[in-house]
mmCIF file of C-alpha atoms in Angstrom:
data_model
loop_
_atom_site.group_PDB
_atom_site.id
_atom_site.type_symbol
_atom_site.label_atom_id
_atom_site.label_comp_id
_atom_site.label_asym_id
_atom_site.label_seq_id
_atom_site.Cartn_x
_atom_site.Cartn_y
_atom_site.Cartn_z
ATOM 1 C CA UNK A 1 -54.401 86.499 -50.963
ATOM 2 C CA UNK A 2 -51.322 88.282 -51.544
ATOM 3 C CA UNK A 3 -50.385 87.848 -47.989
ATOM 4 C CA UNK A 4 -50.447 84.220 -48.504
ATOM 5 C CA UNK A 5 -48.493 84.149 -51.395
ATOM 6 C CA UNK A 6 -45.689 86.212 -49.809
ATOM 7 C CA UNK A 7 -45.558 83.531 -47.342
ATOM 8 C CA UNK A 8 -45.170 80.600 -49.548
ATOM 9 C CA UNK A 9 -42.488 82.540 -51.173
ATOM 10 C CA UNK A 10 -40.669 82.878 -48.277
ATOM 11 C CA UNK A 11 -40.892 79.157 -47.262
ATOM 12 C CA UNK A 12 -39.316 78.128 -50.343
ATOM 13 C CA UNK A 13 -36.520 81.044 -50.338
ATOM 14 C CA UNK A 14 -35.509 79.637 -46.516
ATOM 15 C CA UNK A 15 -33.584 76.487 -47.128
ATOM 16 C CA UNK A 16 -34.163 72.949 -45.274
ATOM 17 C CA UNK A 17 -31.884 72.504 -42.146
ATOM 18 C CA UNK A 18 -29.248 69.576 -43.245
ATOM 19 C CA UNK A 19 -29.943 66.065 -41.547
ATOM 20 C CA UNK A 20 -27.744 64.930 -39.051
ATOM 21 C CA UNK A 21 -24.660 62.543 -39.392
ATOM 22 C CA UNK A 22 -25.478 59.150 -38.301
ATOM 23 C CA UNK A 23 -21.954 58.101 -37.028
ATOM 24 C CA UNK A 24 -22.113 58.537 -33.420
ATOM 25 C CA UNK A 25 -25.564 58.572 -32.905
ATOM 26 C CA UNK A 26 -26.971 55.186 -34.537
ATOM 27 C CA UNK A 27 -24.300 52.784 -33.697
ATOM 28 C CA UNK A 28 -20.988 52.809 -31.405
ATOM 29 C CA UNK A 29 -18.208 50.247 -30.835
ATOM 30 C CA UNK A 30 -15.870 49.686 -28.353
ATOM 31 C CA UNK A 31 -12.427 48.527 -29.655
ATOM 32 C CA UNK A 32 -10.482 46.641 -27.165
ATOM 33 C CA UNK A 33 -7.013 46.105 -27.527
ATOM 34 C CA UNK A 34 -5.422 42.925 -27.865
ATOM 35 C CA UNK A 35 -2.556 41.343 -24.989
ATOM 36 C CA UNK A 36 0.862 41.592 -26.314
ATOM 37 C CA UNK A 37 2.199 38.347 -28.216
ATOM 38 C CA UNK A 38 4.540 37.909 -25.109
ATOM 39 C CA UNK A 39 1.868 37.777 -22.510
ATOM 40 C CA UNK A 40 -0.103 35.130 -24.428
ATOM 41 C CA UNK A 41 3.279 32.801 -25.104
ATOM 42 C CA UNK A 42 3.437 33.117 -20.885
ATOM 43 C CA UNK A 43 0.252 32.114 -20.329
ATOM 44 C CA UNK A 44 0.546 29.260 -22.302
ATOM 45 C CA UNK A 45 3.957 28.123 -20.834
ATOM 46 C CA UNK A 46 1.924 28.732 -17.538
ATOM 47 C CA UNK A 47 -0.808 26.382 -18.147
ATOM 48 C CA UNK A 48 1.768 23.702 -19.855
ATOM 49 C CA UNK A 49 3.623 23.845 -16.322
ATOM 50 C CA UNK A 50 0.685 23.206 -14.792
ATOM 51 C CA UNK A 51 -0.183 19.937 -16.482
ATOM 52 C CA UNK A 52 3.091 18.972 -15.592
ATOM 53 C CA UNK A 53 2.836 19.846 -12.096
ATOM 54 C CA UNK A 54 -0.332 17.770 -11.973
ATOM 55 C CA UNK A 55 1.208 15.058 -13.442
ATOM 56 C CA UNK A 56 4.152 14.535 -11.191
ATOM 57 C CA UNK A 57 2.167 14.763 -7.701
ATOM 58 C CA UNK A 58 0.273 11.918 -9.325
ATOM 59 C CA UNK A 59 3.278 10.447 -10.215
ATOM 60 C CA UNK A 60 4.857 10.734 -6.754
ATOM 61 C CA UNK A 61 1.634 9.577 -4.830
ATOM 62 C CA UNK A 62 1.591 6.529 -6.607
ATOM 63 C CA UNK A 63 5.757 5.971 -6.499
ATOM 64 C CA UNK A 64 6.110 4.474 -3.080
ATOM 65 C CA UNK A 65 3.411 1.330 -3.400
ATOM 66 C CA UNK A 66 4.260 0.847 -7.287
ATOM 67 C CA UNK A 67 8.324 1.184 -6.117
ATOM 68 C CA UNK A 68 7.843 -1.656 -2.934
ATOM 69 C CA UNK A 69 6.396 -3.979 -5.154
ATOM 70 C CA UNK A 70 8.676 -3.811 -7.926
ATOM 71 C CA UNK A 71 11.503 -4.073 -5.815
ATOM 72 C CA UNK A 72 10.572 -7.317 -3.839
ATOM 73 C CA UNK A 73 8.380 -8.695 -6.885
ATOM 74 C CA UNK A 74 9.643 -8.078 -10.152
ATOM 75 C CA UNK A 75 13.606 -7.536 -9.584
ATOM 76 C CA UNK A 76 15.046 -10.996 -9.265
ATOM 77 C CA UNK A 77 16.177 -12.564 -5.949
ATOM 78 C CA UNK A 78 19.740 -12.761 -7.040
ATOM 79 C CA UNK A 79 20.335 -9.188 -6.791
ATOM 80 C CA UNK A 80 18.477 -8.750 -3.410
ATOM 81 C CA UNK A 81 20.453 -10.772 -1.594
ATOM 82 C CA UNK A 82 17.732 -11.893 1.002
ATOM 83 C CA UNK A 83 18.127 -14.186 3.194
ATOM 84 C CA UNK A 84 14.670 -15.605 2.985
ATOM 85 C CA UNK A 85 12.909 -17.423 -0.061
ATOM 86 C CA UNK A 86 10.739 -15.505 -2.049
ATOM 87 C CA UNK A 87 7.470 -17.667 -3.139
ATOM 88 C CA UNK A 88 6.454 -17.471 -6.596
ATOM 89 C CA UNK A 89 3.756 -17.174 -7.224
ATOM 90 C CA UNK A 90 2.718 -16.116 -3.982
ATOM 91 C CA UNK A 91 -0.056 -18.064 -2.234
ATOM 92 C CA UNK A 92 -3.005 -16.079 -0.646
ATOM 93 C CA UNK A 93 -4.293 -17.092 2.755
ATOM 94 C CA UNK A 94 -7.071 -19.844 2.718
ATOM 95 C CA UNK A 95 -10.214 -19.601 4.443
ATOM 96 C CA UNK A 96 -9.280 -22.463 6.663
ATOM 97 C CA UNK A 97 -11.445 -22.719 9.580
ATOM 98 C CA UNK A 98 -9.396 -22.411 12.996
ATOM 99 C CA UNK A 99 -10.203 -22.355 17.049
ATOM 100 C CA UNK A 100 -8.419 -21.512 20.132
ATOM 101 C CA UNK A 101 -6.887 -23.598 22.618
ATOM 102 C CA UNK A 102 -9.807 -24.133 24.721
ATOM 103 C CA UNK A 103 -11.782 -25.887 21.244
ATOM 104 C CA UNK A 104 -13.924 -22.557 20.425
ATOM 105 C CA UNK A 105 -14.068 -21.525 16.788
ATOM 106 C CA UNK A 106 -11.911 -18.510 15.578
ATOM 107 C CA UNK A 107 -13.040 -17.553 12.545
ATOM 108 C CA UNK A 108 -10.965 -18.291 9.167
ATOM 109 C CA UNK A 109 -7.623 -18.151 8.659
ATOM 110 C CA UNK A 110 -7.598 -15.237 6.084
ATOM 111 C CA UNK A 111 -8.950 -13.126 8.304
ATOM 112 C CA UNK A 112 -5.713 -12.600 9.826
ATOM 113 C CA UNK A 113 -4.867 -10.469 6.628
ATOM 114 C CA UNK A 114 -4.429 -6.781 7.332
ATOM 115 C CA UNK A 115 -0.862 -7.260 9.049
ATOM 116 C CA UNK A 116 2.644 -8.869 7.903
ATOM 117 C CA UNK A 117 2.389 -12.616 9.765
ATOM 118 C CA UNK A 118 5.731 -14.311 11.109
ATOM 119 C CA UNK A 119 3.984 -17.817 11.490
ATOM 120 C CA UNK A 120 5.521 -20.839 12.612
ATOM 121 C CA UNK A 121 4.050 -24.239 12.574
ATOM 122 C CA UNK A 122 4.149 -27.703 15.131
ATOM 123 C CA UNK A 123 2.273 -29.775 16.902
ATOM 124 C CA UNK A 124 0.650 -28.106 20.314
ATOM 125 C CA UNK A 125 3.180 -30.371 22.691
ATOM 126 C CA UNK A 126 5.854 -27.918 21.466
ATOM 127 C CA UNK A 127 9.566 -29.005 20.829
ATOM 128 C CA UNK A 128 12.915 -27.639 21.863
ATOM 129 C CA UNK A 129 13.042 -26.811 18.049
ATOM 130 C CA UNK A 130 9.395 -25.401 18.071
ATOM 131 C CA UNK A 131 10.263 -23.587 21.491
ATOM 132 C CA UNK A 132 13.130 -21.943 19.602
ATOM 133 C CA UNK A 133 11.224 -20.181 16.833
ATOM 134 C CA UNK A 134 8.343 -18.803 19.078
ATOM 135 C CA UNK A 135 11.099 -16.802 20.615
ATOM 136 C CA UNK A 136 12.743 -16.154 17.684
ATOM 137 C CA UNK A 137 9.400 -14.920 16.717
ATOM 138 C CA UNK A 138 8.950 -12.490 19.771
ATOM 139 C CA UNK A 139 12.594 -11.322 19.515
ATOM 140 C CA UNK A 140 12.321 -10.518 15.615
ATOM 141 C CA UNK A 141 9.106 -8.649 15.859
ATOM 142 C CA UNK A 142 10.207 -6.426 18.902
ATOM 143 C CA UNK A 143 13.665 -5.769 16.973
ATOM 144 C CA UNK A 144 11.420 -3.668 14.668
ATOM 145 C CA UNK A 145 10.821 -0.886 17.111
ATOM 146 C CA UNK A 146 7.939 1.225 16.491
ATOM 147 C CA UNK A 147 7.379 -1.134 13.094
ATOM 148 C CA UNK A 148 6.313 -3.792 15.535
ATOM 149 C CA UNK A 149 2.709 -2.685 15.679
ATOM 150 C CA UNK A 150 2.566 -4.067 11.628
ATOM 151 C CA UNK A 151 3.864 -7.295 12.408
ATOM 152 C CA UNK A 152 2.151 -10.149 14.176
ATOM 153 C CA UNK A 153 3.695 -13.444 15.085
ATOM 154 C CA UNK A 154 1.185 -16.616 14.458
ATOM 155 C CA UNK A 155 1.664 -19.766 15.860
ATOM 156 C CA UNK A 156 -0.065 -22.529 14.021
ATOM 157 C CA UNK A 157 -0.800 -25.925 15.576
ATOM 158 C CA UNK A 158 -1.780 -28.718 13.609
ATOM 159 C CA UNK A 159 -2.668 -31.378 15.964
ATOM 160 C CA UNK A 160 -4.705 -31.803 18.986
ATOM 161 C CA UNK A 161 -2.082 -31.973 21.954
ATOM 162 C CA UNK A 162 -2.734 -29.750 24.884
ATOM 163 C CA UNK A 163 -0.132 -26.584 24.772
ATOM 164 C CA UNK A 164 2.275 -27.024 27.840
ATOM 165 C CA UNK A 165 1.340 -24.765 31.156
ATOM 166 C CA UNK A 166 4.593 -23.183 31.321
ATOM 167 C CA UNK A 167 4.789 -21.783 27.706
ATOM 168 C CA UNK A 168 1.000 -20.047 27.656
ATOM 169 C CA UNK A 169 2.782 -16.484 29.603
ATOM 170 C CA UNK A 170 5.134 -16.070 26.832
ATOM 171 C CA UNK A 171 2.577 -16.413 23.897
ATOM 172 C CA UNK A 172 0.205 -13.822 25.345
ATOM 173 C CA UNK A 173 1.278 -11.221 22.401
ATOM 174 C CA UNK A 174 0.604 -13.954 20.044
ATOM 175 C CA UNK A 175 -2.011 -15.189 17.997
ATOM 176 C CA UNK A 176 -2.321 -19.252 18.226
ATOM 177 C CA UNK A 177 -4.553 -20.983 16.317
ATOM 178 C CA UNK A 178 -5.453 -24.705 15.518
ATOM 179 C CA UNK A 179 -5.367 -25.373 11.895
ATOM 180 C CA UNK A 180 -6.338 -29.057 10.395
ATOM 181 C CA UNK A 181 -2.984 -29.937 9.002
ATOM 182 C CA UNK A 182 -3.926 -31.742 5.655
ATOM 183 C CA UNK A 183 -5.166 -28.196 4.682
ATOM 184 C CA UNK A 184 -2.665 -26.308 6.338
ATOM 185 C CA UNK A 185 0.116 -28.565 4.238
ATOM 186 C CA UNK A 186 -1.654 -27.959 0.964
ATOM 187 C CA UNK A 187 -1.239 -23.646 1.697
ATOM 188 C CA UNK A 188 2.211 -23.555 3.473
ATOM 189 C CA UNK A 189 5.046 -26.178 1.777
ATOM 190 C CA UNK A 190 8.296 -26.388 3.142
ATOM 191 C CA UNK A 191 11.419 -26.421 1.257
ATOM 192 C CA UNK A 192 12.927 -30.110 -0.386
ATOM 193 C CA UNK A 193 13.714 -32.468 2.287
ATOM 194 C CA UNK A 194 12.673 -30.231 5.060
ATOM 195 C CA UNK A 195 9.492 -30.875 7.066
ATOM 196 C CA UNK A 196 6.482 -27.942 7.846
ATOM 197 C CA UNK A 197 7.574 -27.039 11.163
ATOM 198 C CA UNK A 198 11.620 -26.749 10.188
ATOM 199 C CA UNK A 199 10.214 -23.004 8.710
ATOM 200 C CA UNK A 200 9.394 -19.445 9.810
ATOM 201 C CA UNK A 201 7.021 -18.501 6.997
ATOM 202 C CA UNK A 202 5.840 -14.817 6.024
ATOM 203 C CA UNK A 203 2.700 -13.078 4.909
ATOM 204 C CA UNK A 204 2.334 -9.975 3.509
ATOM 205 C CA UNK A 205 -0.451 -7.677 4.666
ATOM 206 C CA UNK A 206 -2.447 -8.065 1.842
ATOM 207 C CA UNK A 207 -2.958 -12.174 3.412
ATOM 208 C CA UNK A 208 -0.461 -13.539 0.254
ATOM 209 C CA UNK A 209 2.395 -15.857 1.909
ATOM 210 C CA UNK A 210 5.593 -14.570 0.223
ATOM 211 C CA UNK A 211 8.846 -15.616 2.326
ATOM 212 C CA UNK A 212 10.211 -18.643 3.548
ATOM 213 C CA UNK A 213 13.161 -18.198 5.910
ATOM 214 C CA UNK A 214 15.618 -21.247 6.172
ATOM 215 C CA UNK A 215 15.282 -24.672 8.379
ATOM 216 C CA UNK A 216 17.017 -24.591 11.701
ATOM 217 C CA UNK A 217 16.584 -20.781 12.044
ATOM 218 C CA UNK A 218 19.233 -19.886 14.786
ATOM 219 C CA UNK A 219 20.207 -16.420 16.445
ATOM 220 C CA UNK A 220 22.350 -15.817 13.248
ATOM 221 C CA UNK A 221 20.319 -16.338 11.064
ATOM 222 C CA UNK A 222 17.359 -14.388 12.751
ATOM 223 C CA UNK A 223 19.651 -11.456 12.564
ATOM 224 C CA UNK A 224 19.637 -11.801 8.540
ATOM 225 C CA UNK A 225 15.809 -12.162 8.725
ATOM 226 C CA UNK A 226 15.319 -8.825 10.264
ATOM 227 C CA UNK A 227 17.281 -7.175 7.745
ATOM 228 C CA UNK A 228 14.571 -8.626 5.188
ATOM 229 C CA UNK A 229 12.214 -7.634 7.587
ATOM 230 C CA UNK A 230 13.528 -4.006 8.151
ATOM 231 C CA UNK A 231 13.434 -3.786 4.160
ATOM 232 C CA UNK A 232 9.874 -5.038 3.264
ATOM 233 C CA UNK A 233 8.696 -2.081 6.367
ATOM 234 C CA UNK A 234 10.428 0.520 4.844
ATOM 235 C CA UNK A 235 9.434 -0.489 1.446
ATOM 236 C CA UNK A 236 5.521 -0.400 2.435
ATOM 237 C CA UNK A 237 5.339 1.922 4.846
ATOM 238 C CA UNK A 238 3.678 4.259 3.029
ATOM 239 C CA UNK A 239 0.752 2.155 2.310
ATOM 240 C CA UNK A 240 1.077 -0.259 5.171
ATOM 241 C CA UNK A 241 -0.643 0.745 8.496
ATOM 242 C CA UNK A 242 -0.720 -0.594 11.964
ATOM 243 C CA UNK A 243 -3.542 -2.745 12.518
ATOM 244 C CA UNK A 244 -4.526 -5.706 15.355
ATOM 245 C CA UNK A 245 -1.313 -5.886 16.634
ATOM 246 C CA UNK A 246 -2.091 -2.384 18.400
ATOM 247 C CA UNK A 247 -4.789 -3.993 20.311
ATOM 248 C CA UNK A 248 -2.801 -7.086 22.076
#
């Protein structure tokens, strides 16, 4: 009895052991510190300069079609100086239905679109003045060099007469089609007092007719056209491709 006694004494005479602190055991955190205010005004100025970078390759990709077409479309003729007629509004290609020579069908008209046409019109019997543009035609096309492959020269005949012997060698780069000539009239239209086949006429690749060089087109004035000729290449050539002409 007295032994247990002694003991309780002692257990309340030794003192508790004090509880633990709770700061680093129950909860830590991790302090990071923040980017100087210098390096977050750069990385902004960065990202801003990026935008901008964006921005002008779109800019520049879309320059060269959106610059061709504002040049020959929008400034006026006047300050050109061409030598050919510009048609406004400009007249798209017709689905006229065409054949060859020999009376087989061809297909439409507008499916010659793809290319820049130099298309002259006559009757298939061919005058001096109609011989004179078909060369005028081959010589102006292979004046442009390597451009030659986007232009192809059309010779349009409105009538039935047979196509004389001695001309079919020097149209074999050409594309010659019959077209009924009421319809071909109410596309192509010459200028006052002048009649259909006094014209070299001009498409644009997209099948829209958009030039009409003067009547009587001689040597000197051929020279004029392929300066307008040299300009409309080098205005589209960045969106303007070869096409049929590489197959003749």
């Amino acid at each position: 009895m007295s032994g247990s006694k002694s003991s309780d004494v002692f257990s309340a005479r030794v003192p508790s052991p004090p509880p633990e602190p709770l700061g680093d055991h129950v909860l830590g955190l991790t302090v990071h510190s923040l980017p100087p205010a210098g390096d977050a005004v750069a990385y902004a100025e960065r990202t801003r300069y990026g935008r901008w970078k964006l921005l002008l390759l779109l800019l520049v990709c879309a320059a060269p079609v959106v610059a061709s077409y504002f040049t020959y479309y929008v400034i006026r003729p006047e300050a050109r100086r061409n030598y050919g007629e510009l048609i406004q509004p400009q007249r798209p290609l017709p689905p006229l239905p065409t054949t060859t020579l020999d009376g087989r069908p061809a297909g439409p008209l507008n499916a010659l679109k793809g290319q820049w046409l130099l298309v002259s019109v006559s009757g298939g019997a061919c005058s001096a003045a109609c011989e004179q543009h078909l060369y005028l035609q081959r010589q102006l096309r292979e004046s442009m060099g390597a451009g030659k492959d986007r232009i192809d020269w059309v010779w349009l005949i409105d009538d039935h007469a047979p196509v004389p012997a001695a001309l079919l060698p020097a149209l074999r780069q050409a594309t010659v089609l019959r077209v009924d000539a009421k319809a071909l009239a109410a596309w192509l239209q010459p200028a006052p007092g002048q009649q259909l086949a006094d014209h070299l006429y001009l498409v644009d690749p997209m099948g829209n007719w958009m030039m009409r060089f003067p009547a009587g087109l001689d040597r000197a004035g051929a020279a004029k056209a392929k300066r307008d000729l040299e300009r409309l290449l080098r205005a589209s050539a960045s969106w303007d491709e070869p096409g049929r002409a590489e197959q003749h």
